[in-house]
Amino acid sequence: MSTLTFDSLNPATGDVVGSHPRHTAADVHEAVERAGEAARWWAALPPAERKRRLLDYKAVLTRHIRELARLIHDETGKPVGDATLEMVLVITHLDWAARHAQKVLGRRRVNPGTIGLNLAATLEYLPLGVVAVIGPWNYPAFTPMGSISYALAAGNAVVFKPSELTPGVGVRLAELFAESVPEQPVFQTVTGLGETGAALAADPRVKKVAFTGSTATAKRVMAACAENLTPLVAECGGKDAFIVDADADVAAAADACLWGALSNAGQTCAGVERVYVADAVYEPFMRELSGLAAKVKAGEDYGPITMPGQLDVIRRHIDDAVKSGRVVTGGSGAVRAPYVDPVIVEDVPEDSPAVREETFGPTITVRRVRDAQEALDLANASAYGLGGTVFSRDARRAAQLARRLRGGMTAINSIISFAGVPALPFGGEGESGFGRIHGADGLREFARAKAVTRQRFPMPGMNITSFRRGPADLERLVRLVTFLHGRRKR
Ligand code: NDP
């Protein structure tokens, strides 16, 4: 066991929040070994018993909501209110995963089709074994638990490596799980720096890695996974667009846009980064947006930048945007480490870093567009594709725009509302990653399909899969197939 430790710091004050072991590769491999046995035990429990334990864990987390929110606040700097909301999301997702696992994954009969008339066909989704979760610091409970809850509900054991900035939250989530499941280490947390995560991803006994973080690190994790053909679900952030259509409720749109951009100091993978506003409502929207932005204060309404290194990225994007665009709110002096004041810049060229790269700060670029179609074209011209927002009063039009907006999730006339619906899958495309957490897809992401066919009776006159098959058997099959599939439909 490693004797080296590292500290987690409060990013607002620099105070030490906690000290945690720097788990070595050997420590990680021991944790995975223990998890292997725990996985077998957990998978062998009746589904109803797993459900009972997970609902108990949910109750334990709920009873510790204030303590956990405080710890999230201490390690990330976000306001306690926002940390409390984060815990509410954790609880509702865990509840959904526990209650739906059996229905989504349990054995069911499927129609064997006409040619398989003599078969009984069943499908079920079995646990993978040990799942590794590598988590970020921006939502240190909600984001990893979006994988952990679903992986546990699907019958797997989990080894979790939290970000080095938020290890305390990760440790506490696993400690509290042991109150509901004391028999085996079904959910363990290992702490450390990047190399601890790297050792976890490279362990051949890990059957799936769920990673959230930067695209660059996702590629490194994927390369490590490739060695063992370990599958990966990767959630790598985005450059989400917010579209304001010509008929939108401008006041509601501005309010939602600002919260989507500034809450959590903009450190939200599906936060608003680019705004496209139809010409017809551009002026009233901007009046409303800048008026509201003037009242939002860094350090009061949202916290500091959690990862100090991110300040350089944010500063670079702001400086670049200010040079090429028109400042509406904030500007070059907005970065007052560890805080960043709200920044809104108009008419920043679409090929500039502030529009193309993930900023992960309380900043937005706004562009006037002819109409929603132009907004959609510009929004979709991104390497990322995670979430997005459409504001429009026309429900049909909004639904069409939402469907065509690049990314896995779109909110209409609301902001990031998809993340709060546990039945909906969450995940991206392109540089935003692949795979899905949450919902039925999120449960299946941590399971393997098992298909079984049972012959109920020999098919008379159609002995196909035998060397005793004669020409007449084949002829009957061809006639049946021609009857079933040979007619052309016009
Ligand atoms: P990283 O991608 O570097 O870190 C994410 C997680 O991966 C952390 O737990 C980290 O551990 C771990 N890790 C780092 N290196 C390895 C490795 N080689 N193998 C396995 N695991 C590893 O992101 P950062 O925290 O450095 O943030 C960088 C940028 O990523 C942000 O600025 C933002 O743009 C984006 N991001 C996106 C998030 C999202 O929600 N999609 C969340 C967080 C960041 P450790 O912290 O100990 O290094």
PDB file of C-alpha atoms and ligand atoms in Angstrom, residues 134-138 143 161-165 192-194 197-198 201 211-214 217 220-221 235-237 268-269 307 310 358 360, ligand 1:
ATOM      1  CA  ILE A 134     -12.383   7.602 -14.252  1.00  0.00           C
ATOM      2  CA  GLY A 135     -14.085  10.802 -13.222  1.00  0.00           C
ATOM      3  CA  PRO A 136     -13.727  14.551 -13.575  1.00  0.00           C
ATOM      4  CA  TRP A 137     -13.734  17.373 -11.027  1.00  0.00           C
ATOM      5  CA  ASN A 138     -16.463  19.649 -12.410  1.00  0.00           C
ATOM      6  CA  THR A 143     -20.781  12.777 -13.440  1.00  0.00           C
ATOM      7  CA  LYS A 161     -10.588   6.845  -9.760  1.00  0.00           C
ATOM      8  CA  PRO A 162     -11.761  10.397  -9.038  1.00  0.00           C
ATOM      9  CA  SER A 163      -9.923  13.460 -10.343  1.00  0.00           C
ATOM     10  CA  GLU A 164      -6.945  14.433  -8.197  1.00  0.00           C
ATOM     11  CA  LEU A 165      -8.797  17.717  -7.535  1.00  0.00           C
ATOM     12  CA  GLY A 192      -3.969   9.472  -6.944  1.00  0.00           C
ATOM     13  CA  LEU A 193      -2.829  11.403  -9.972  1.00  0.00           C
ATOM     14  CA  GLY A 194      -3.051  10.603 -13.687  1.00  0.00           C
ATOM     15  CA  GLY A 197      -6.033   6.236 -13.607  1.00  0.00           C
ATOM     16  CA  ALA A 198      -3.645   4.971 -16.277  1.00  0.00           C
ATOM     17  CA  ALA A 201      -7.422   1.583 -17.491  1.00  0.00           C
ATOM     18  CA  PHE A 211     -14.110   7.899 -18.736  1.00  0.00           C
ATOM     19  CA  THR A 212     -15.099  11.552 -18.381  1.00  0.00           C
ATOM     20  CA  GLY A 213     -12.599  14.320 -19.066  1.00  0.00           C
ATOM     21  CA  SER A 214     -10.690  15.868 -21.938  1.00  0.00           C
ATOM     22  CA  THR A 217      -6.828  12.098 -22.202  1.00  0.00           C
ATOM     23  CA  ARG A 220      -4.649   8.033 -24.145  1.00  0.00           C
ATOM     24  CA  VAL A 221      -7.137   5.939 -22.163  1.00  0.00           C
ATOM     25  CA  GLU A 235     -17.578  11.562 -22.307  1.00  0.00           C
ATOM     26  CA  CYS A 236     -15.234  14.359 -23.339  1.00  0.00           C
ATOM     27  CA  GLY A 237     -16.974  17.711 -23.097  1.00  0.00           C
ATOM     28  CA  THR A 268     -20.077  22.091 -17.442  1.00  0.00           C
ATOM     29  CA  CYS A 269     -19.484  19.647 -20.282  1.00  0.00           C
ATOM     30  CA  MET A 307      -8.522  23.654 -12.011  1.00  0.00           C
ATOM     31  CA  GLN A 310      -7.803  26.156 -16.964  1.00  0.00           C
ATOM     32  CA  GLU A 358     -13.893  24.086 -25.395  1.00  0.00           C
ATOM     33  CA  PHE A 360     -14.850  25.582 -19.848  1.00  0.00           C
TER      34      PHE A 360
HETATM   35  P1  NDP B   1      -8.298  15.039 -17.847  1.00  0.00           P
HETATM   36  O1  NDP B   1      -8.947  14.458 -19.042  1.00  0.00           O
HETATM   37  O2  NDP B   1      -6.814  15.142 -17.835  1.00  0.00           O
HETATM   38  O3  NDP B   1      -8.729  14.231 -16.530  1.00  0.00           O
HETATM   39  C1  NDP B   1      -9.926  13.502 -16.390  1.00  0.00           C
HETATM   40  C2  NDP B   1      -9.679  12.291 -15.511  1.00  0.00           C
HETATM   41  O4  NDP B   1      -8.725  11.436 -16.131  1.00  0.00           O
HETATM   42  C3  NDP B   1      -9.089  12.626 -14.143  1.00  0.00           C
HETATM   43  O5  NDP B   1      -9.571  11.731 -13.182  1.00  0.00           O
HETATM   44  C4  NDP B   1      -7.612  12.405 -14.372  1.00  0.00           C
HETATM   45  O6  NDP B   1      -6.912  12.172 -13.193  1.00  0.00           O
HETATM   46  C5  NDP B   1      -7.631  11.167 -15.230  1.00  0.00           C
HETATM   47  N1  NDP B   1      -6.418  10.942 -16.008  1.00  0.00           N
HETATM   48  C6  NDP B   1      -5.468  11.827 -16.387  1.00  0.00           C
HETATM   49  N2  NDP B   1      -4.535  11.224 -17.151  1.00  0.00           N
HETATM   50  C7  NDP B   1      -4.903   9.920 -17.258  1.00  0.00           C
HETATM   51  C8  NDP B   1      -4.370   8.792 -17.942  1.00  0.00           C
HETATM   52  N3  NDP B   1      -3.259   8.857 -18.664  1.00  0.00           N
HETATM   53  N4  NDP B   1      -5.020   7.605 -17.848  1.00  0.00           N
HETATM   54  C9  NDP B   1      -6.160   7.511 -17.146  1.00  0.00           C
HETATM   55  N5  NDP B   1      -6.713   8.547 -16.476  1.00  0.00           N
HETATM   56  C10 NDP B   1      -6.109   9.741 -16.538  1.00  0.00           C
HETATM   57  O7  NDP B   1      -8.969  16.433 -17.646  1.00  0.00           O
HETATM   58  P2  NDP B   1      -8.529  17.646 -16.749  1.00  0.00           P
HETATM   59  O8  NDP B   1      -9.083  17.444 -15.393  1.00  0.00           O
HETATM   60  O9  NDP B   1      -7.049  17.908 -16.868  1.00  0.00           O
HETATM   61  O10 NDP B   1      -9.297  18.806 -17.520  1.00  0.00           O
HETATM   62  C11 NDP B   1      -8.836  19.210 -18.808  1.00  0.00           C
HETATM   63  C12 NDP B   1      -9.976  19.623 -19.693  1.00  0.00           C
HETATM   64  O11 NDP B   1     -10.873  18.544 -19.917  1.00  0.00           O
HETATM   65  C13 NDP B   1     -10.867  20.683 -19.123  1.00  0.00           C
HETATM   66  O12 NDP B   1     -10.298  21.901 -19.289  1.00  0.00           O
HETATM   67  C14 NDP B   1     -12.127  20.505 -19.896  1.00  0.00           C
HETATM   68  O13 NDP B   1     -12.014  21.152 -21.137  1.00  0.00           O
HETATM   69  C15 NDP B   1     -12.176  19.027 -20.100  1.00  0.00           C
HETATM   70  N6  NDP B   1     -13.046  18.378 -19.106  1.00  0.00           N
HETATM   71  C16 NDP B   1     -14.263  17.953 -19.499  1.00  0.00           C
HETATM   72  C17 NDP B   1     -15.105  17.398 -18.584  1.00  0.00           C
HETATM   73  C18 NDP B   1     -16.439  16.916 -18.963  1.00  0.00           C
HETATM   74  O14 NDP B   1     -17.369  17.022 -18.196  1.00  0.00           O
HETATM   75  N7  NDP B   1     -16.589  16.308 -20.111  1.00  0.00           N
HETATM   76  C19 NDP B   1     -14.739  17.260 -17.184  1.00  0.00           C
HETATM   77  C20 NDP B   1     -13.412  17.687 -16.880  1.00  0.00           C
HETATM   78  C21 NDP B   1     -12.616  18.228 -17.820  1.00  0.00           C
HETATM   79  P3  NDP B   1      -6.145  13.397 -12.495  1.00  0.00           P
HETATM   80  O15 NDP B   1      -7.161  14.440 -12.214  1.00  0.00           O
HETATM   81  O16 NDP B   1      -5.643  12.766 -11.271  1.00  0.00           O
HETATM   82  O17 NDP B   1      -5.092  13.840 -13.475  1.00  0.00           O
END
